[in-house]
Amino acid sequence: MRFFTTLLLHTSRDLLLTWKSQLMTVFTVMLSVLIFSFFYLTYVNALHVGTEMGNDLRLVVYLDEDPPPPLQDEYRRRILKFDQVERIKFVNSQEAYQRFSKQLGSDSDVLSGVPDDFLPPSIEVYPLRSLDSLARIKRFSDYLETLPGVQKVLYGKEWIDHFHAFIQLMRIVIILSGFLLIMTSTFMVAYTIQLSLFSRVQKLELLRLVGATTNYIRMPFLIEGALLGLFGSTTGIAALYLLHRWIKLQFSGPTLFNLVPFTFLSWPTITGIVTAATLLCALGSFRATRPILHL
Amino acid sequence: MNQELPPPPVIELIKVSKFYPPDVEALSDISFAIDKGEIVYLTGMSGAGKTTLIRLISRMEKESQGMLDVAGFDLSKLNHRTIHLLRRKIGVAYQDFKLLPNRTVADNIAISMEVVYQKTSVIEARVRNLLEQLNLSKKYDTLTAELSSGEQQRVSIARAAANHPEILLADEPTGNLDAENTARVMSLFYQLNRQGCTLLIATHDKSLFRGHNRRVMELRGGRLLTTGHLFPGTQP
């Protein structure tokens, strides 16, 4: 107990002595966390959009002729061999005609005289609802086109390609901003602690001379680094929350957010980010104190 | 026959030398032993090697040759992880004081007790007691940068004595003091000695040991001339 009281006493004294540089570091960590978590928030919500849009996603495989039941089973087997799907539906020419007629509504009389088998039969393949299904859908489409009796395969290729590119870009941005977070947390904190160490060399030397252990000298710096990470990441997340509220207010009304909810980060994610930033900053502090502890 | 072995000396040096590059020989072939509870004066002119010897004993520097055994530790085997074990057993009053100028007198003394996790109440009582003995009670909350040299020297001595060390090394402890404060410092030293502390006092002020029944070692040009005779004119 005495150990912790003494450590906290030393840490608070040291923080007060160099509060300006500590404040700058907290601000830098906050910005890094804000940048990273903003992109992560965008990514998470893009995933939601993908999932929502994926609900209506299907591949329509147009066939040369109506497949008899044994061939339908063969198609089903081949499709399932490539990937798990949610549903496979065979639509014959007559059913396609009826659907088309229904879609035309009051204009359905334009179809008078047109044979009811003029539309090709098709297979509707509903992939599993996940972002990965979006990513895999092109390969799926390419595979389906290789099946015998297939004329062509249609799906919302253009928007899926764009969406997929966007998600890929977001992943890269998240990796880069995560890297930025790691760099700022470890290096900025390491440099701040180093400055702090240099300003206290006389005291550290004296502590060594009066019998302080390595842990006694190092722990206040580790606590200092962890506190910088904790405060920086917490304020970063708080700033992100304010930004999230502002965006929701700005885009309230008949916008995309009414169709797809713009959610905030989950508690486990927030805890993960704050813990990671705190540990990274403590690590930065550990790195900074190593050389000077050989006094 | 039940013959007990004599206790080992608390400080033992065997053929210790210290060289500084390029070719300065600060200490040469120093050998002596100090038993527990002794008060030993180390005398010699400026540059004789007194401070270097104290720095070697407190392991602020490593010897170039020879063997040092202090408070049961073979100093050659201590590293930065274990050095605190030695330093907690010795108190050192440095010639250059080594005080933190932006901290109060009380903080500067308390630091040596804080590192061994003493209770705040114990620290405060000990600090006040030492300051009273050294005539510094009114300076409790004063920054050490605002003190005179004599006052700073006494703060440094108080810090060395604070933890009731097994060994106290004092480097010119009375160099900046008047007669009254010198007497106070020596009184504190004798009090510590009565409690079992071994003292090695480096000084060129012969009046400190004149008339006292104590061992005196004299250094000259880095060599030990005498390893422990009583000062001439004193009665054993």
XYZ file of C-alpha atoms in Angstrom:
531
model
C 0.000 0.000 0.000
C 2.831 2.334 1.006
C 4.515 1.436 -2.285
C 1.549 2.675 -4.349
C 1.015 5.788 -2.241
C 4.671 6.757 -2.675
C 4.537 6.066 -6.415
C 1.371 8.119 -6.904
C 2.866 10.937 -4.867
C 5.985 10.978 -7.059
C 3.964 10.726 -10.276
C 1.681 13.613 -9.368
C 4.659 15.777 -8.349
C 6.426 15.029 -11.631
C 3.294 15.657 -13.716
C 2.864 19.040 -12.103
C 6.465 19.981 -12.837
C 6.137 19.327 -16.590
C 2.428 19.897 -17.154
C 2.864 21.884 -20.382
C 4.615 19.125 -22.311
C 2.231 16.568 -20.795
C -0.723 18.575 -22.056
C 0.735 18.697 -25.564
C 1.200 14.931 -25.532
C -2.347 14.328 -24.332
C -3.523 16.553 -27.198
C -1.437 14.616 -29.751
C -2.670 11.242 -28.506
C -6.213 12.616 -28.534
C -5.873 13.679 -32.178
C -4.424 10.324 -33.190
C -7.197 8.427 -31.432
C -9.774 10.750 -32.955
C -8.416 10.212 -36.491
C -8.180 6.449 -36.076
C -11.541 6.018 -34.399
C -13.260 8.319 -36.918
C -12.116 6.139 -39.812
C -13.009 3.036 -37.854
C -16.464 4.447 -37.151
C -16.901 5.201 -40.861
C -15.776 1.681 -41.712
C -18.153 0.072 -39.212
C -21.073 2.078 -40.554
C -20.064 1.259 -44.130
C -20.257 -2.382 -43.132
C -23.779 -1.748 -41.876
C -24.646 -0.143 -45.213
C -23.146 -3.133 -46.997
C -25.161 -5.548 -44.889
C -28.368 -3.594 -45.458
C -27.815 -3.425 -49.188
C -26.679 -7.017 -49.249
C -30.177 -8.010 -48.091
C -31.463 -7.285 -51.604
C -28.426 -8.690 -53.298
C -28.930 -11.563 -55.706
C -27.332 -13.028 -58.780
C -29.620 -13.759 -61.676
C -28.288 -16.599 -63.843
C -30.063 -16.652 -67.214
C -30.303 -20.080 -68.806
C -30.765 -21.269 -72.390
C -33.782 -23.411 -71.498
C -35.852 -24.553 -68.527
C -33.812 -27.152 -66.658
C -35.605 -30.410 -65.817
C -35.558 -31.391 -62.094
C -32.410 -33.593 -62.347
C -30.523 -30.704 -64.007
C -31.872 -28.310 -61.345
C -30.364 -30.595 -58.700
C -27.079 -30.612 -60.595
C -27.079 -26.765 -60.776
C -27.879 -26.589 -57.069
C -25.042 -28.988 -56.254
C -22.525 -27.045 -58.354
C -23.553 -23.725 -56.846
C -23.277 -25.028 -53.299
C -19.947 -26.576 -54.161
C -18.550 -23.086 -54.820
C -20.030 -21.305 -51.811
C -22.708 -21.395 -49.164
C -25.748 -19.407 -50.207
C -28.880 -18.350 -48.449
C -31.362 -19.415 -51.116
C -31.527 -20.731 -54.683
C -34.700 -20.188 -56.676
C -35.444 -21.506 -60.147
C -37.693 -19.246 -62.247
C -39.095 -20.749 -65.448
C -40.111 -18.715 -68.490
C -43.798 -18.607 -67.550
C -43.088 -17.418 -64.029
C -40.759 -14.745 -65.415
C -43.514 -13.660 -67.829
C -46.028 -13.367 -64.984
C -43.636 -11.327 -62.869
C -42.913 -9.003 -65.783
C -46.600 -8.622 -66.467
C -47.210 -7.783 -62.814
C -44.441 -5.192 -62.849
C -46.020 -3.519 -65.903
C -49.278 -3.179 -63.991
C -51.868 -1.293 -66.048
C -49.527 -1.388 -69.059
C -49.481 -5.184 -69.092
C -51.598 -5.196 -72.251
C -48.440 -4.418 -74.216
C -47.626 -8.091 -73.728
C -50.754 -9.242 -75.619
C -49.727 -11.494 -78.428
C -46.302 -12.102 -76.930
C -45.705 -15.809 -76.179
C -45.451 -16.500 -72.440
C -42.089 -18.220 -72.866
C -40.303 -15.326 -74.571
C -38.310 -14.565 -71.395
C -35.419 -16.894 -70.624
C -35.601 -19.106 -67.561
C -33.247 -18.176 -64.741
C -31.792 -19.169 -61.406
C -31.867 -16.549 -58.631
C -28.979 -17.069 -56.225
C -29.169 -15.198 -52.895
C -25.697 -15.122 -51.277
C -25.244 -15.116 -47.511
C -25.697 -11.620 -46.053
C -22.261 -10.406 -45.252
C -19.748 -7.984 -46.612
C -17.613 -10.881 -47.686
C -20.374 -12.011 -49.985
C -20.067 -8.609 -51.686
C -16.364 -9.079 -52.001
C -16.743 -12.595 -53.375
C -19.656 -11.939 -55.658
C -17.593 -11.207 -58.755
C -15.746 -14.490 -58.446
C -19.081 -16.159 -57.813
C -20.497 -14.557 -60.946
C -17.481 -15.649 -63.001
C -17.915 -19.173 -61.710
C -21.637 -19.279 -62.512
C -20.950 -18.154 -66.071
C -18.837 -21.282 -66.571
C -21.799 -23.582 -65.823
C -23.290 -25.317 -68.868
C -26.439 -23.780 -70.336
C -25.820 -20.358 -68.780
C -26.377 -17.361 -71.084
C -25.197 -14.655 -68.711
C -25.141 -13.647 -65.075
C -26.409 -10.286 -63.824
C -25.968 -8.518 -60.493
C -25.499 -4.925 -59.320
C -21.946 -5.077 -60.559
C -21.220 -1.381 -60.717
C -22.269 -0.377 -57.225
C -20.784 -3.506 -55.719
C -17.451 -2.762 -57.377
C -17.555 0.831 -56.128
C -18.608 -0.227 -52.683
C -15.953 -2.894 -52.559
C -13.306 -0.349 -53.621
C -14.548 2.008 -50.906
C -14.324 -0.694 -48.256
C -10.824 -1.610 -49.409
C -9.814 2.048 -49.220
C -11.280 2.304 -45.726
C -9.309 -0.722 -44.635
C -6.075 0.864 -45.881
C -6.934 4.178 -44.193
C -7.680 2.371 -40.931
C -4.372 0.507 -41.092
C -2.538 3.783 -41.806
C -4.322 5.703 -39.059
C -3.745 2.770 -36.695
C -0.068 2.993 -37.577
C -0.204 6.740 -36.891
C -1.788 6.012 -33.520
C 0.951 3.523 -32.662
C 3.688 5.913 -33.766
C 2.312 8.914 -31.882
C 1.486 6.925 -28.786
C 4.854 5.245 -28.489
C 7.193 7.885 -29.935
C 5.505 11.081 -28.765
C 5.096 9.715 -25.278
C 8.655 8.372 -25.360
C 9.978 11.816 -26.321
C 7.854 13.582 -23.709
C 9.036 11.168 -21.048
C 12.601 11.616 -22.267
C 12.299 15.399 -21.928
C 10.826 14.829 -18.536
C 13.724 12.512 -17.675
C 16.331 15.009 -18.788
C 14.745 17.661 -16.607
C 14.957 15.263 -13.681
C 18.386 13.720 -14.222
C 19.670 15.290 -11.020
C 16.810 13.788 -9.043
C 17.158 10.369 -10.686
C 20.865 10.344 -9.937
C 20.135 11.208 -6.323
C 17.432 8.529 -6.089
C 19.980 5.980 -7.260
C 22.475 7.213 -4.680
C 20.050 6.915 -1.786
C 19.090 3.353 -2.701
C 16.037 3.556 -4.947
C 15.315 0.405 -6.938
C 14.921 0.396 -10.710
C 11.186 -0.140 -10.267
C 10.915 2.745 -7.833
C 12.462 5.061 -10.420
C 10.697 3.598 -13.449
C 7.162 3.126 -12.135
C 6.237 6.845 -11.906
C 7.243 7.226 -15.560
C 5.219 4.172 -16.578
C 2.214 5.487 -14.667
C 2.774 8.884 -16.301
C 2.834 7.294 -19.784
C -0.248 5.203 -19.079
C -2.101 8.260 -17.738
C -1.188 10.241 -20.865
C -2.578 7.394 -22.988
C -5.703 7.069 -20.873
C -6.519 10.802 -20.863
C -5.570 11.219 -24.529
C -7.663 8.290 -25.748
C -10.633 9.115 -23.519
C -10.769 12.704 -24.735
C -10.283 11.444 -28.315
C -13.280 9.127 -27.991
C -15.276 11.917 -26.330
C -14.417 14.228 -29.260
C -15.497 11.501 -31.685
C -18.803 11.167 -29.864
C -19.414 14.911 -30.210
C -18.501 14.697 -33.899
C -20.878 11.759 -34.333
C -23.711 13.711 -32.668
C -22.984 16.723 -34.877
C -23.025 14.646 -38.072
C -26.313 13.036 -37.063
C -27.828 16.455 -36.374
C -26.537 17.894 -39.647
C -27.929 15.029 -41.686
C -31.196 14.521 -39.823
C -34.141 14.470 -42.192
C -34.692 12.455 -45.355
C -31.116 11.254 -45.820
C -29.280 7.976 -46.005
C -29.125 7.889 -42.195
C -32.882 7.325 -42.124
C -32.448 4.187 -44.196
C -29.305 2.923 -42.525
C -28.631 3.772 -38.859
C -25.423 5.759 -38.245
C -24.314 4.055 -35.050
C -21.539 4.945 -32.609
C -18.761 2.556 -31.617
C -19.730 -0.290 -29.295
C -18.510 -0.341 -25.676
C -16.122 -3.271 -26.275
C -14.564 -1.341 -29.209
C -14.216 1.833 -27.119
C -12.657 -0.159 -24.281
C -10.314 -1.807 -26.774
C -9.154 1.505 -28.253
C -8.626 3.140 -24.839
C -6.797 0.078 -23.487
C -4.597 -0.183 -26.584
C -3.689 3.531 -26.451
C -2.940 3.306 -22.710
C -0.724 0.248 -23.159
C 1.052 1.777 -26.157
C 1.826 4.934 -24.201
C 3.089 2.888 -21.246
C 5.264 0.981 -23.718
C 6.609 4.271 -25.096
C 7.419 5.340 -21.572
C 9.136 2.023 -20.860
C 11.291 2.491 -23.976
C 12.259 6.014 -22.917
C 13.289 5.080 -19.388
C 15.492 2.125 -20.305
C 18.727 3.964 -21.154
C 18.637 6.307 -18.185
C 18.084 3.638 -15.565
C 21.664 2.449 -15.819
C 22.836 5.402 -13.723
C 37.084 -25.076 23.125
C 34.435 -22.683 21.892
C 36.230 -19.865 20.137
C 34.018 -17.389 18.265
C 35.333 -15.878 15.054
C 35.665 -12.083 15.104
C 32.944 -10.339 13.041
C 34.063 -9.481 9.515
C 35.012 -5.852 8.850
C 32.202 -3.703 7.426
C 34.593 -2.037 5.004
C 37.523 -3.935 3.563
C 39.773 -2.865 0.710
C 42.524 -5.056 -0.668
C 45.085 -3.524 -3.029
C 42.560 -1.143 -4.571
C 43.730 1.218 -7.306
C 41.912 3.748 -9.412
C 43.208 5.138 -12.686
C 41.697 7.827 -14.892
C 42.635 8.124 -18.541
C 45.078 8.888 -19.920
C 47.483 8.129 -17.085
C 46.234 9.646 -13.807
C 46.670 7.359 -10.832
C 44.147 8.639 -8.266
C 44.580 5.781 -5.804
C 47.278 3.160 -5.625
C 47.301 -0.173 -3.768
C 44.971 0.881 -0.962
C 44.372 -1.803 1.649
C 42.610 -1.403 4.986
C 39.736 -2.768 7.027
C 37.218 -0.966 9.238
C 35.287 -2.875 11.880
C 31.678 -2.366 12.790
C 31.126 0.578 15.111
C 34.434 2.291 14.399
C 34.905 5.966 13.657
C 37.772 6.417 11.234
C 39.094 9.710 9.942
C 40.556 9.864 6.478
C 42.868 12.793 6.137
C 45.150 14.214 3.513
C 45.641 17.309 1.432
C 43.318 18.350 -1.383
C 43.762 15.972 -4.309
C 45.147 13.209 -2.090
C 42.312 10.877 -3.159
C 39.878 11.123 -0.215
C 36.834 11.838 -2.362
C 37.797 9.161 -4.882
C 38.058 6.628 -2.081
C 34.606 7.560 -0.772
C 33.196 7.324 -4.297
C 34.641 3.819 -4.640
C 33.255 2.662 -1.288
C 29.788 4.012 -2.123
C 30.099 2.421 -5.578
C 29.653 5.708 -7.415
C 32.710 4.597 -9.342
C 34.302 1.252 -10.030
C 37.805 0.413 -8.933
C 40.406 -0.213 -11.649
C 42.106 -2.942 -9.629
C 41.708 -4.679 -6.301
C 38.798 -5.862 -4.195
C 36.251 -3.926 -2.155
C 33.899 -5.489 0.344
C 31.386 -3.113 1.944
C 28.561 -4.022 4.342
C 28.822 -7.640 3.285
C 28.725 -6.911 -0.456
C 31.523 -7.730 -2.861
C 31.270 -4.524 -4.902
C 32.567 -6.154 -8.077
C 29.429 -8.311 -8.128
C 26.917 -5.481 -7.776
C 25.149 -4.211 -10.891
C 22.502 -1.551 -11.525
C 19.787 -3.943 -10.384
C 21.379 -4.766 -7.025
C 23.246 -1.576 -6.201
C 20.316 -0.318 -4.109
C 20.974 -3.107 -1.584
C 24.339 -1.524 -0.763
C 23.159 2.073 -0.937
C 20.352 1.455 1.534
C 22.951 0.447 4.101
C 25.182 3.455 3.674
C 24.569 7.148 4.039
C 26.826 9.566 2.213
C 27.304 13.249 2.961
C 28.750 14.540 -0.300
C 31.289 17.301 -0.591
C 29.152 18.888 -3.331
C 25.986 18.224 -1.239
C 23.919 16.772 -4.142
C 20.738 18.564 -3.125
C 17.699 19.199 -5.302
C 17.616 23.008 -5.492
C 13.907 23.316 -6.359
C 12.780 21.143 -3.452
C 12.450 22.032 0.212
C 14.895 21.088 2.952
C 12.375 18.547 4.279
C 11.891 16.986 0.820
C 15.636 16.663 0.341
C 16.064 14.788 3.608
C 12.899 12.716 3.228
C 13.912 11.355 -0.181
C 16.292 8.807 1.355
C 13.509 7.509 3.612
C 10.848 7.517 0.892
C 12.817 5.070 -1.248
C 12.536 2.474 1.523
C 8.796 3.201 1.859
C 8.878 4.637 5.378
C 5.584 5.945 6.701
C 4.990 9.670 6.209
C 4.609 10.212 9.951
C 7.924 8.457 10.664
C 9.652 10.486 7.941
C 8.309 13.777 9.231
C 9.305 13.032 12.816
C 12.823 11.982 11.802
C 13.284 15.022 9.533
C 12.178 17.422 12.275
C 14.447 15.705 14.791
C 17.491 15.934 12.514
C 16.793 19.555 11.634
C 16.558 20.407 15.322
C 19.868 18.675 16.052
C 21.528 20.549 13.209
C 19.979 23.908 14.079
C 17.865 24.071 10.912
C 14.342 23.780 12.337
C 13.274 27.090 10.850
C 14.340 25.991 7.376
C 11.952 23.020 7.133
C 9.989 24.445 4.184
C 12.786 26.504 2.633
C 14.008 25.639 -0.856
C 17.591 24.399 -0.636
C 18.606 26.831 -3.394
C 17.916 29.627 -0.897
C 20.250 28.228 1.778
C 23.846 29.219 2.530
C 26.645 26.705 1.832
C 26.879 25.800 5.512
C 23.150 25.150 5.702
C 23.219 23.085 2.515
C 26.055 21.045 3.945
C 24.043 20.272 7.075
C 21.015 19.267 4.985
C 23.242 16.857 3.074
C 24.493 15.397 6.380
C 20.925 15.108 7.692
C 19.923 13.199 4.556
C 22.875 10.829 4.981
C 21.894 10.161 8.597
C 18.126 9.974 8.091
C 17.843 6.243 7.485
C 19.995 5.164 10.447
C 22.620 3.743 8.059
C 25.021 0.943 8.962
C 27.862 2.974 7.470
C 28.092 6.738 7.115
C 30.606 8.228 4.716
C 31.178 11.942 5.137
C 33.280 13.900 2.666
C 34.570 17.109 4.257
C 31.411 17.376 6.397
C 32.493 20.512 8.217
C 34.229 22.357 5.392
C 31.719 25.215 5.399
C 30.720 25.218 9.043
C 31.505 27.452 11.993
C 32.637 25.981 15.314
C 29.135 25.745 16.792
C 27.656 23.912 13.834
C 30.739 21.706 13.531
C 30.127 20.631 17.125
C 26.474 19.892 16.315
C 27.438 17.767 13.301
C 30.055 15.848 15.282
C 27.533 15.328 18.074
C 25.121 13.783 15.540
C 27.921 11.549 14.229
C 28.789 10.298 17.719
C 25.119 9.689 18.431
C 24.846 7.563 15.265
C 28.026 5.743 16.248
C 26.592 4.905 19.663
C 23.653 3.338 17.809
C 26.053 1.052 15.918
C 26.853 3.099 12.836
C 30.359 2.879 11.390
C 31.729 6.228 10.257
C 34.392 7.110 7.746
C 34.981 10.854 7.786
C 37.182 12.387 5.122
C 38.587 15.695 6.260
C 41.641 17.838 6.107
C 40.571 19.616 9.307
C 42.808 18.006 11.934
C 40.969 19.702 14.784
C 38.114 17.274 14.205
C 40.082 14.297 15.474
C 42.680 16.007 17.589
C 42.182 14.929 21.175
C 39.911 12.042 20.289
C 40.686 8.370 20.641
C 40.019 7.520 16.964
C 41.807 5.895 14.074
C 43.235 8.233 11.491
C 44.306 7.170 8.001
C 46.346 9.523 5.910
C 46.369 9.630 2.126
C 49.092 11.321 0.150
C 49.283 11.320 -3.639
C 46.814 8.445 -3.840
C 48.763 6.227 -1.440
C 47.799 5.335 2.088
C 50.572 6.343 4.434
C 49.062 5.026 7.649
C 46.265 2.495 7.942
C 45.049 3.222 11.358
C 47.163 4.788 14.023
C 45.766 7.063 16.653
C 46.494 10.673 16.039
C 49.740 11.646 17.803
C 49.133 13.134 21.155
C 45.877 11.321 21.846
C 45.391 8.804 24.604
C 44.013 5.426 23.559
